[in-house]
Amino acid sequence: MKRESANSVNFTFALNLPQVLHQLLAPQLAFPSFLQSYADLPDPAFDKEIVKAVTALGAKAYFTLPSGAKVNIKKWQLPDTQLLRQSFKVSLLLLNMPPSPASHLDPVNVLAQAQAKTPISRVVQMQLPTALYPIEVSLPNDKFWLTEQIPMAIVELP
């Protein structure tokens, strides 16, 4: 989280996107089946699914100001389609390799933004989609985890 202006906060999430997208789009499928079926989708269908995922992220990501105003976290920016497809294919390959410390998918940055009508100095409650959990929130003066057991936090913005 980083303040962009008095009324705006930018977010940078370092995510394992195949796992997050699996939870958002098809949690009922086994992870390998999800990876294979989504990696093979035609471009228009794949793009439509990514739009659904971005909509789901935005629908459940918000924070509340001390005034009680709810500020949605919007403008989610995922990497381009080619990079997403590539991450699905690499994840499939990694699933078929023997486990080792070197066999992992590097996190991918996903950006988002929240814009309030009034200045943001304190966040009384912050909530993110459970597909992102567990997630470490890093601020210049604080770090904490949000999990399914601890889904919200109070945040002071410098």
Short mmCIF file of N, CA and C in Angstrom, two decimals:
data_model
loop_
_atom_site.label_atom_id
_atom_site.label_comp_id
_atom_site.label_asym_id
_atom_site.label_seq_id
_atom_site.Cartn_x
_atom_site.Cartn_y
_atom_site.Cartn_z
N MET A 1 0.85 -1.17 0.00
CA MET A 1 0.00 0.00 0.00
C MET A 1 0.89 1.23 0.00
N LYS A 2 0.53 2.17 -0.85
CA LYS A 2 1.29 3.41 -0.89
C LYS A 2 0.35 4.55 -1.25
N ARG A 3 0.45 5.61 -0.49
CA ARG A 3 -0.38 6.78 -0.76
C ARG A 3 0.08 7.41 -2.08
N GLU A 4 -0.87 7.65 -2.96
CA GLU A 4 -0.59 8.32 -4.24
C GLU A 4 -0.85 9.82 -4.09
N SER A 5 -1.95 10.15 -3.40
CA SER A 5 -2.31 11.53 -3.12
C SER A 5 -3.14 11.51 -1.83
N ALA A 6 -3.63 12.65 -1.42
CA ALA A 6 -4.42 12.71 -0.18
C ALA A 6 -5.64 11.79 -0.25
N ASN A 7 -6.21 11.63 -1.45
CA ASN A 7 -7.44 10.85 -1.60
C ASN A 7 -7.23 9.52 -2.30
N SER A 8 -5.99 9.16 -2.60
CA SER A 8 -5.74 7.97 -3.42
C SER A 8 -4.64 7.09 -2.83
N VAL A 9 -4.89 5.79 -2.87
CA VAL A 9 -3.92 4.80 -2.40
C VAL A 9 -3.69 3.79 -3.52
N ASN A 10 -2.43 3.52 -3.81
CA ASN A 10 -2.07 2.49 -4.80
C ASN A 10 -1.68 1.21 -4.08
N PHE A 11 -2.00 0.10 -4.70
CA PHE A 11 -1.66 -1.22 -4.17
C PHE A 11 -0.83 -1.96 -5.20
N THR A 12 0.20 -2.65 -4.72
CA THR A 12 0.96 -3.56 -5.56
C THR A 12 0.92 -4.92 -4.87
N PHE A 13 0.33 -5.89 -5.53
CA PHE A 13 0.23 -7.25 -4.99
C PHE A 13 1.22 -8.14 -5.73
N ALA A 14 2.05 -8.87 -5.01
CA ALA A 14 2.93 -9.88 -5.61
C ALA A 14 2.23 -11.22 -5.42
N LEU A 15 1.69 -11.77 -6.52
CA LEU A 15 0.81 -12.93 -6.42
C LEU A 15 1.28 -14.11 -7.26
N ASN A 16 0.91 -15.29 -6.81
CA ASN A 16 0.99 -16.48 -7.64
C ASN A 16 -0.34 -16.51 -8.39
N LEU A 17 -0.35 -15.88 -9.56
CA LEU A 17 -1.61 -15.68 -10.28
C LEU A 17 -2.34 -16.96 -10.66
N PRO A 18 -1.66 -18.01 -11.10
CA PRO A 18 -2.43 -19.22 -11.39
C PRO A 18 -3.24 -19.71 -10.19
N GLN A 19 -2.66 -19.66 -8.99
CA GLN A 19 -3.40 -20.11 -7.81
C GLN A 19 -4.56 -19.17 -7.48
N VAL A 20 -4.30 -17.86 -7.57
CA VAL A 20 -5.36 -16.89 -7.29
C VAL A 20 -6.50 -17.03 -8.30
N LEU A 21 -6.16 -17.13 -9.58
CA LEU A 21 -7.19 -17.26 -10.61
C LEU A 21 -7.97 -18.57 -10.47
N HIS A 22 -7.29 -19.62 -10.04
CA HIS A 22 -7.97 -20.89 -9.78
C HIS A 22 -9.05 -20.69 -8.72
N GLN A 23 -8.70 -20.01 -7.62
CA GLN A 23 -9.66 -19.78 -6.54
C GLN A 23 -10.82 -18.88 -6.98
N LEU A 24 -10.52 -17.90 -7.85
CA LEU A 24 -11.55 -16.97 -8.29
C LEU A 24 -12.47 -17.56 -9.35
N LEU A 25 -11.92 -18.34 -10.27
CA LEU A 25 -12.67 -18.75 -11.45
C LEU A 25 -13.22 -20.17 -11.41
N ALA A 26 -12.48 -21.10 -10.83
CA ALA A 26 -12.94 -22.50 -10.88
C ALA A 26 -12.39 -23.30 -9.70
N PRO A 27 -12.73 -22.91 -8.48
CA PRO A 27 -12.18 -23.65 -7.32
C PRO A 27 -12.66 -25.10 -7.26
N GLN A 28 -13.74 -25.41 -7.98
CA GLN A 28 -14.25 -26.78 -7.97
C GLN A 28 -13.38 -27.72 -8.79
N LEU A 29 -12.56 -27.18 -9.68
CA LEU A 29 -11.66 -28.02 -10.49
C LEU A 29 -10.38 -28.31 -9.73
N ALA A 30 -9.80 -29.47 -9.97
CA ALA A 30 -8.47 -29.75 -9.44
C ALA A 30 -7.51 -28.76 -10.10
N PHE A 31 -6.49 -28.34 -9.37
CA PHE A 31 -5.58 -27.32 -9.89
C PHE A 31 -4.97 -27.69 -11.24
N PRO A 32 -4.45 -28.94 -11.43
CA PRO A 32 -3.90 -29.27 -12.75
C PRO A 32 -4.95 -29.19 -13.87
N SER A 33 -6.17 -29.61 -13.60
CA SER A 33 -7.24 -29.53 -14.60
C SER A 33 -7.57 -28.08 -14.95
N PHE A 34 -7.60 -27.25 -13.92
CA PHE A 34 -7.83 -25.82 -14.16
C PHE A 34 -6.74 -25.24 -15.06
N LEU A 35 -5.48 -25.51 -14.71
CA LEU A 35 -4.36 -24.97 -15.49
C LEU A 35 -4.46 -25.40 -16.95
N GLN A 36 -4.72 -26.69 -17.17
CA GLN A 36 -4.77 -27.22 -18.54
C GLN A 36 -5.94 -26.63 -19.31
N SER A 37 -7.11 -26.63 -18.72
CA SER A 37 -8.28 -26.16 -19.46
C SER A 37 -8.21 -24.67 -19.74
N TYR A 38 -7.72 -23.87 -18.81
CA TYR A 38 -7.64 -22.43 -19.03
C TYR A 38 -6.48 -22.06 -19.95
N ALA A 39 -5.40 -22.79 -19.90
CA ALA A 39 -4.27 -22.53 -20.81
C ALA A 39 -4.67 -22.78 -22.25
N ASP A 40 -5.61 -23.70 -22.45
CA ASP A 40 -6.04 -24.07 -23.81
C ASP A 40 -7.24 -23.27 -24.33
N LEU A 41 -7.78 -22.36 -23.52
CA LEU A 41 -8.94 -21.58 -23.97
C LEU A 41 -8.56 -20.67 -25.14
N PRO A 42 -9.46 -20.49 -26.09
CA PRO A 42 -9.20 -19.50 -27.16
C PRO A 42 -9.09 -18.09 -26.54
N ASP A 43 -8.37 -17.21 -27.20
CA ASP A 43 -8.13 -15.87 -26.66
C ASP A 43 -9.40 -15.14 -26.20
N PRO A 44 -10.47 -15.08 -27.00
CA PRO A 44 -11.66 -14.35 -26.53
C PRO A 44 -12.26 -14.94 -25.25
N ALA A 45 -12.29 -16.25 -25.15
CA ALA A 45 -12.84 -16.90 -23.95
C ALA A 45 -11.92 -16.67 -22.75
N PHE A 46 -10.60 -16.74 -22.98
CA PHE A 46 -9.64 -16.50 -21.91
C PHE A 46 -9.78 -15.07 -21.40
N ASP A 47 -9.86 -14.11 -22.32
CA ASP A 47 -10.01 -12.70 -21.95
C ASP A 47 -11.28 -12.48 -21.13
N LYS A 48 -12.35 -13.15 -21.53
CA LYS A 48 -13.63 -13.04 -20.81
C LYS A 48 -13.48 -13.56 -19.37
N GLU A 49 -12.76 -14.66 -19.19
CA GLU A 49 -12.54 -15.22 -17.87
C GLU A 49 -11.69 -14.28 -17.00
N ILE A 50 -10.71 -13.64 -17.61
CA ILE A 50 -9.86 -12.70 -16.86
C ILE A 50 -10.69 -11.49 -16.42
N VAL A 51 -11.59 -11.03 -17.27
CA VAL A 51 -12.49 -9.94 -16.89
C VAL A 51 -13.34 -10.37 -15.69
N LYS A 52 -13.83 -11.61 -15.70
CA LYS A 52 -14.60 -12.13 -14.56
C LYS A 52 -13.75 -12.13 -13.28
N ALA A 53 -12.48 -12.51 -13.40
CA ALA A 53 -11.59 -12.55 -12.25
C ALA A 53 -11.35 -11.14 -11.70
N VAL A 54 -11.11 -10.19 -12.59
CA VAL A 54 -10.88 -8.80 -12.16
C VAL A 54 -12.13 -8.24 -11.49
N THR A 55 -13.29 -8.57 -12.03
CA THR A 55 -14.56 -8.14 -11.43
C THR A 55 -14.71 -8.74 -10.04
N ALA A 56 -14.37 -10.01 -9.88
CA ALA A 56 -14.47 -10.68 -8.58
C ALA A 56 -13.50 -10.06 -7.57
N LEU A 57 -12.30 -9.72 -8.02
CA LEU A 57 -11.34 -9.07 -7.12
C LEU A 57 -11.90 -7.73 -6.64
N GLY A 58 -12.39 -6.93 -7.57
CA GLY A 58 -12.91 -5.62 -7.22
C GLY A 58 -14.15 -5.66 -6.35
N ALA A 59 -14.96 -6.69 -6.50
CA ALA A 59 -16.21 -6.79 -5.73
C ALA A 59 -15.97 -7.05 -4.25
N LYS A 60 -14.82 -7.63 -3.92
CA LYS A 60 -14.58 -8.02 -2.53
C LYS A 60 -13.35 -7.35 -1.93
N ALA A 61 -12.88 -6.27 -2.56
CA ALA A 61 -11.70 -5.56 -2.06
C ALA A 61 -12.10 -4.13 -1.72
N TYR A 62 -11.98 -3.79 -0.45
CA TYR A 62 -12.36 -2.44 -0.03
C TYR A 62 -11.73 -2.13 1.32
N PHE A 63 -11.80 -0.87 1.67
CA PHE A 63 -11.49 -0.48 3.04
C PHE A 63 -12.51 0.54 3.50
N THR A 64 -12.60 0.70 4.81
CA THR A 64 -13.56 1.61 5.41
C THR A 64 -12.79 2.71 6.13
N LEU A 65 -13.23 3.94 5.94
CA LEU A 65 -12.62 5.10 6.59
C LEU A 65 -13.27 5.31 7.96
N PRO A 66 -12.63 6.09 8.84
CA PRO A 66 -13.24 6.35 10.16
C PRO A 66 -14.65 6.94 10.07
N SER A 67 -14.96 7.65 8.99
CA SER A 67 -16.30 8.23 8.80
C SER A 67 -17.35 7.16 8.50
N GLY A 68 -16.88 5.93 8.20
CA GLY A 68 -17.79 4.85 7.82
C GLY A 68 -17.90 4.68 6.32
N ALA A 69 -17.30 5.60 5.56
CA ALA A 69 -17.34 5.50 4.10
C ALA A 69 -16.55 4.29 3.63
N LYS A 70 -17.15 3.55 2.72
CA LYS A 70 -16.50 2.37 2.14
C LYS A 70 -15.82 2.80 0.84
N VAL A 71 -14.53 2.46 0.70
CA VAL A 71 -13.77 2.82 -0.50
C VAL A 71 -13.37 1.53 -1.20
N ASN A 72 -13.88 1.35 -2.41
CA ASN A 72 -13.56 0.14 -3.17
C ASN A 72 -12.16 0.21 -3.76
N ILE A 73 -11.48 -0.91 -3.75
CA ILE A 73 -10.18 -1.03 -4.41
C ILE A 73 -10.48 -1.47 -5.83
N LYS A 74 -10.13 -0.60 -6.80
CA LYS A 74 -10.52 -0.82 -8.19
C LYS A 74 -9.30 -0.73 -9.10
N LYS A 75 -9.59 -0.65 -10.36
CA LYS A 75 -8.56 -0.49 -11.40
C LYS A 75 -7.49 -1.58 -11.29
N TRP A 76 -7.93 -2.81 -11.13
CA TRP A 76 -7.01 -3.94 -11.05
C TRP A 76 -6.34 -4.12 -12.40
N GLN A 77 -5.02 -4.24 -12.40
CA GLN A 77 -4.26 -4.41 -13.63
C GLN A 77 -3.46 -5.71 -13.55
N LEU A 78 -3.93 -6.71 -14.27
CA LEU A 78 -3.21 -7.97 -14.37
C LEU A 78 -2.26 -7.91 -15.56
N PRO A 79 -1.25 -8.78 -15.57
CA PRO A 79 -0.35 -8.81 -16.73
C PRO A 79 -1.11 -9.18 -18.00
N ASP A 80 -0.45 -8.99 -19.14
CA ASP A 80 -1.12 -9.29 -20.41
C ASP A 80 -1.40 -10.79 -20.55
N THR A 81 -2.27 -11.10 -21.48
CA THR A 81 -2.76 -12.46 -21.69
C THR A 81 -1.62 -13.45 -21.94
N GLN A 82 -0.63 -13.05 -22.72
CA GLN A 82 0.49 -13.96 -23.03
C GLN A 82 1.23 -14.36 -21.76
N LEU A 83 1.50 -13.40 -20.89
CA LEU A 83 2.21 -13.69 -19.64
C LEU A 83 1.37 -14.59 -18.74
N LEU A 84 0.07 -14.34 -18.70
CA LEU A 84 -0.82 -15.19 -17.89
C LEU A 84 -0.82 -16.63 -18.42
N ARG A 85 -0.98 -16.78 -19.72
CA ARG A 85 -0.96 -18.13 -20.31
C ARG A 85 0.36 -18.83 -20.02
N GLN A 86 1.45 -18.09 -20.15
CA GLN A 86 2.78 -18.65 -19.89
C GLN A 86 2.89 -19.12 -18.43
N SER A 87 2.34 -18.33 -17.51
CA SER A 87 2.41 -18.73 -16.10
C SER A 87 1.61 -20.00 -15.85
N PHE A 88 0.50 -20.19 -16.57
CA PHE A 88 -0.28 -21.42 -16.45
C PHE A 88 0.56 -22.62 -16.93
N LYS A 89 1.23 -22.45 -18.06
CA LYS A 89 2.03 -23.54 -18.63
C LYS A 89 3.22 -23.88 -17.74
N VAL A 90 3.87 -22.85 -17.19
CA VAL A 90 5.00 -23.10 -16.28
C VAL A 90 4.51 -23.80 -15.02
N SER A 91 3.37 -23.39 -14.51
CA SER A 91 2.81 -24.05 -13.32
C SER A 91 2.54 -25.52 -13.58
N LEU A 92 2.01 -25.83 -14.76
CA LEU A 92 1.78 -27.23 -15.14
C LEU A 92 3.08 -28.02 -15.17
N LEU A 93 4.10 -27.43 -15.76
CA LEU A 93 5.41 -28.10 -15.81
C LEU A 93 5.96 -28.34 -14.41
N LEU A 94 5.83 -27.34 -13.55
CA LEU A 94 6.34 -27.47 -12.18
C LEU A 94 5.61 -28.56 -11.40
N LEU A 95 4.32 -28.72 -11.68
CA LEU A 95 3.55 -29.77 -10.99
C LEU A 95 4.08 -31.16 -11.34
N ASN A 96 4.65 -31.29 -12.53
CA ASN A 96 5.13 -32.59 -12.98
C ASN A 96 6.60 -32.84 -12.66
N MET A 97 7.24 -31.86 -12.02
CA MET A 97 8.65 -32.02 -11.64
C MET A 97 8.74 -32.45 -10.19
N PRO A 98 9.85 -33.14 -9.83
CA PRO A 98 10.02 -33.46 -8.42
C PRO A 98 10.18 -32.17 -7.61
N PRO A 99 9.61 -32.11 -6.42
CA PRO A 99 9.70 -30.89 -5.62
C PRO A 99 11.15 -30.54 -5.30
N SER A 100 11.47 -29.26 -5.40
CA SER A 100 12.78 -28.78 -5.00
C SER A 100 12.65 -27.30 -4.69
N PRO A 101 13.59 -26.74 -3.94
CA PRO A 101 13.50 -25.31 -3.61
C PRO A 101 13.53 -24.42 -4.86
N ALA A 102 14.12 -24.90 -5.93
CA ALA A 102 14.22 -24.09 -7.15
C ALA A 102 12.96 -24.16 -8.00
N SER A 103 12.07 -25.11 -7.71
CA SER A 103 10.89 -25.26 -8.56
C SER A 103 9.70 -24.50 -7.98
N HIS A 104 9.63 -23.25 -8.36
CA HIS A 104 8.51 -22.41 -7.96
C HIS A 104 8.26 -21.35 -9.04
N LEU A 105 7.10 -20.80 -8.99
CA LEU A 105 6.71 -19.75 -9.93
C LEU A 105 6.94 -18.41 -9.22
N ASP A 106 7.69 -17.53 -9.85
CA ASP A 106 7.92 -16.21 -9.25
C ASP A 106 6.61 -15.45 -9.17
N PRO A 107 6.41 -14.69 -8.09
CA PRO A 107 5.19 -13.89 -8.00
C PRO A 107 5.15 -12.84 -9.10
N VAL A 108 3.94 -12.49 -9.49
CA VAL A 108 3.72 -11.49 -10.54
C VAL A 108 3.04 -10.28 -9.89
N ASN A 109 3.46 -9.09 -10.25
CA ASN A 109 2.85 -7.89 -9.69
C ASN A 109 1.51 -7.60 -10.34
N VAL A 110 0.54 -7.34 -9.50
CA VAL A 110 -0.80 -6.93 -9.91
C VAL A 110 -1.06 -5.60 -9.21
N LEU A 111 -1.51 -4.62 -9.97
CA LEU A 111 -1.73 -3.29 -9.42
C LEU A 111 -3.22 -3.03 -9.24
N ALA A 112 -3.53 -2.17 -8.27
CA ALA A 112 -4.91 -1.74 -8.04
C ALA A 112 -4.86 -0.37 -7.39
N GLN A 113 -6.01 0.30 -7.36
CA GLN A 113 -6.05 1.64 -6.80
C GLN A 113 -7.37 1.88 -6.09
N ALA A 114 -7.32 2.69 -5.04
CA ALA A 114 -8.52 3.12 -4.34
C ALA A 114 -8.53 4.64 -4.33
N GLN A 115 -9.68 5.19 -4.67
CA GLN A 115 -9.85 6.64 -4.74
C GLN A 115 -11.02 7.02 -3.85
N ALA A 116 -10.78 7.85 -2.83
CA ALA A 116 -11.84 8.28 -1.93
C ALA A 116 -12.26 9.72 -2.26
N LYS A 117 -13.44 10.08 -1.80
CA LYS A 117 -13.92 11.46 -2.01
C LYS A 117 -13.30 12.41 -1.00
N THR A 118 -12.80 11.87 0.11
CA THR A 118 -12.18 12.68 1.16
C THR A 118 -10.76 12.17 1.39
N PRO A 119 -9.91 12.96 2.05
CA PRO A 119 -8.55 12.50 2.32
C PRO A 119 -8.53 11.21 3.15
N ILE A 120 -7.56 10.36 2.84
CA ILE A 120 -7.40 9.07 3.52
C ILE A 120 -6.20 9.17 4.44
N SER A 121 -6.43 9.09 5.76
CA SER A 121 -5.31 9.08 6.69
C SER A 121 -5.30 7.80 7.52
N ARG A 122 -6.49 7.28 7.74
CA ARG A 122 -6.61 6.07 8.55
C ARG A 122 -7.65 5.16 7.92
N VAL A 123 -7.34 3.88 7.93
CA VAL A 123 -8.27 2.87 7.43
C VAL A 123 -8.73 2.08 8.64
N VAL A 124 -10.04 2.08 8.88
CA VAL A 124 -10.59 1.39 10.05
C VAL A 124 -10.67 -0.11 9.79
N GLN A 125 -10.97 -0.46 8.57
CA GLN A 125 -11.11 -1.87 8.23
C GLN A 125 -10.69 -2.05 6.78
N MET A 126 -9.89 -3.07 6.52
CA MET A 126 -9.52 -3.39 5.15
C MET A 126 -9.87 -4.84 4.89
N GLN A 127 -10.48 -5.10 3.76
CA GLN A 127 -10.87 -6.46 3.41
C GLN A 127 -10.45 -6.75 1.98
N LEU A 128 -9.89 -7.93 1.77
CA LEU A 128 -9.47 -8.37 0.44
C LEU A 128 -10.14 -9.71 0.14
N PRO A 129 -10.25 -10.08 -1.13
CA PRO A 129 -10.84 -11.38 -1.47
C PRO A 129 -10.03 -12.52 -0.85
N THR A 130 -10.73 -13.54 -0.38
CA THR A 130 -10.06 -14.67 0.26
C THR A 130 -9.11 -15.40 -0.69
N ALA A 131 -9.31 -15.24 -2.00
CA ALA A 131 -8.41 -15.89 -2.97
C ALA A 131 -6.98 -15.35 -2.84
N LEU A 132 -6.82 -14.19 -2.23
CA LEU A 132 -5.49 -13.60 -2.06
C LEU A 132 -4.80 -14.07 -0.78
N TYR A 133 -5.56 -14.66 0.14
CA TYR A 133 -5.01 -15.05 1.45
C TYR A 133 -4.17 -16.30 1.36
N PRO A 134 -3.18 -16.45 2.21
CA PRO A 134 -2.67 -15.44 3.13
C PRO A 134 -1.87 -14.40 2.36
N ILE A 135 -1.97 -13.14 2.80
CA ILE A 135 -1.24 -12.08 2.11
C ILE A 135 -0.59 -11.16 3.15
N GLU A 136 0.66 -10.85 2.90
CA GLU A 136 1.38 -9.93 3.78
C GLU A 136 1.16 -8.51 3.27
N VAL A 137 0.73 -7.65 4.16
CA VAL A 137 0.52 -6.25 3.83
C VAL A 137 1.74 -5.49 4.37
N SER A 138 2.41 -4.77 3.47
CA SER A 138 3.61 -4.02 3.85
C SER A 138 3.36 -2.53 3.70
N LEU A 139 3.58 -1.83 4.79
CA LEU A 139 3.50 -0.38 4.81
C LEU A 139 4.87 0.15 5.23
N PRO A 140 5.16 1.42 5.02
CA PRO A 140 6.46 1.93 5.44
C PRO A 140 6.74 1.73 6.94
N ASN A 141 5.69 1.77 7.77
CA ASN A 141 5.89 1.65 9.22
C ASN A 141 5.27 0.41 9.84
N ASP A 142 4.82 -0.54 9.03
CA ASP A 142 4.14 -1.71 9.59
C ASP A 142 4.08 -2.84 8.56
N LYS A 143 4.00 -4.06 9.07
CA LYS A 143 3.77 -5.25 8.24
C LYS A 143 2.84 -6.17 9.02
N PHE A 144 1.91 -6.78 8.30
CA PHE A 144 1.01 -7.73 8.95
C PHE A 144 0.43 -8.65 7.89
N TRP A 145 -0.17 -9.75 8.35
CA TRP A 145 -0.78 -10.73 7.46
C TRP A 145 -2.28 -10.64 7.55
N LEU A 146 -2.94 -10.80 6.42
CA LEU A 146 -4.38 -11.02 6.38
C LEU A 146 -4.60 -12.47 5.98
N THR A 147 -5.44 -13.16 6.73
CA THR A 147 -5.73 -14.57 6.46
C THR A 147 -7.24 -14.78 6.59
N GLU A 148 -7.69 -15.97 6.32
CA GLU A 148 -9.11 -16.26 6.49
C GLU A 148 -9.52 -16.13 7.95
N GLN A 149 -8.60 -16.41 8.89
CA GLN A 149 -8.90 -16.27 10.31
C GLN A 149 -8.80 -14.81 10.77
N ILE A 150 -7.95 -14.02 10.11
CA ILE A 150 -7.79 -12.60 10.41
C ILE A 150 -7.99 -11.84 9.10
N PRO A 151 -9.25 -11.64 8.68
CA PRO A 151 -9.51 -11.09 7.35
C PRO A 151 -9.48 -9.57 7.25
N MET A 152 -9.28 -8.86 8.37
CA MET A 152 -9.28 -7.40 8.28
C MET A 152 -8.29 -6.80 9.25
N ALA A 153 -7.95 -5.53 9.00
CA ALA A 153 -6.96 -4.85 9.84
C ALA A 153 -7.21 -3.36 9.85
N ILE A 154 -6.68 -2.69 10.88
CA ILE A 154 -6.69 -1.24 10.96
C ILE A 154 -5.34 -0.76 10.46
N VAL A 155 -5.35 0.25 9.58
CA VAL A 155 -4.12 0.71 8.94
C VAL A 155 -3.97 2.21 9.11
N GLU A 156 -2.79 2.66 9.57
CA GLU A 156 -2.45 4.08 9.61
C GLU A 156 -1.58 4.36 8.40
N LEU A 157 -1.98 5.30 7.56
CA LEU A 157 -1.19 5.64 6.37
C LEU A 157 -0.31 6.85 6.67
N PRO A 158 0.99 6.72 6.40
CA PRO A 158 1.89 7.85 6.65
C PRO A 158 1.65 8.98 5.63
#
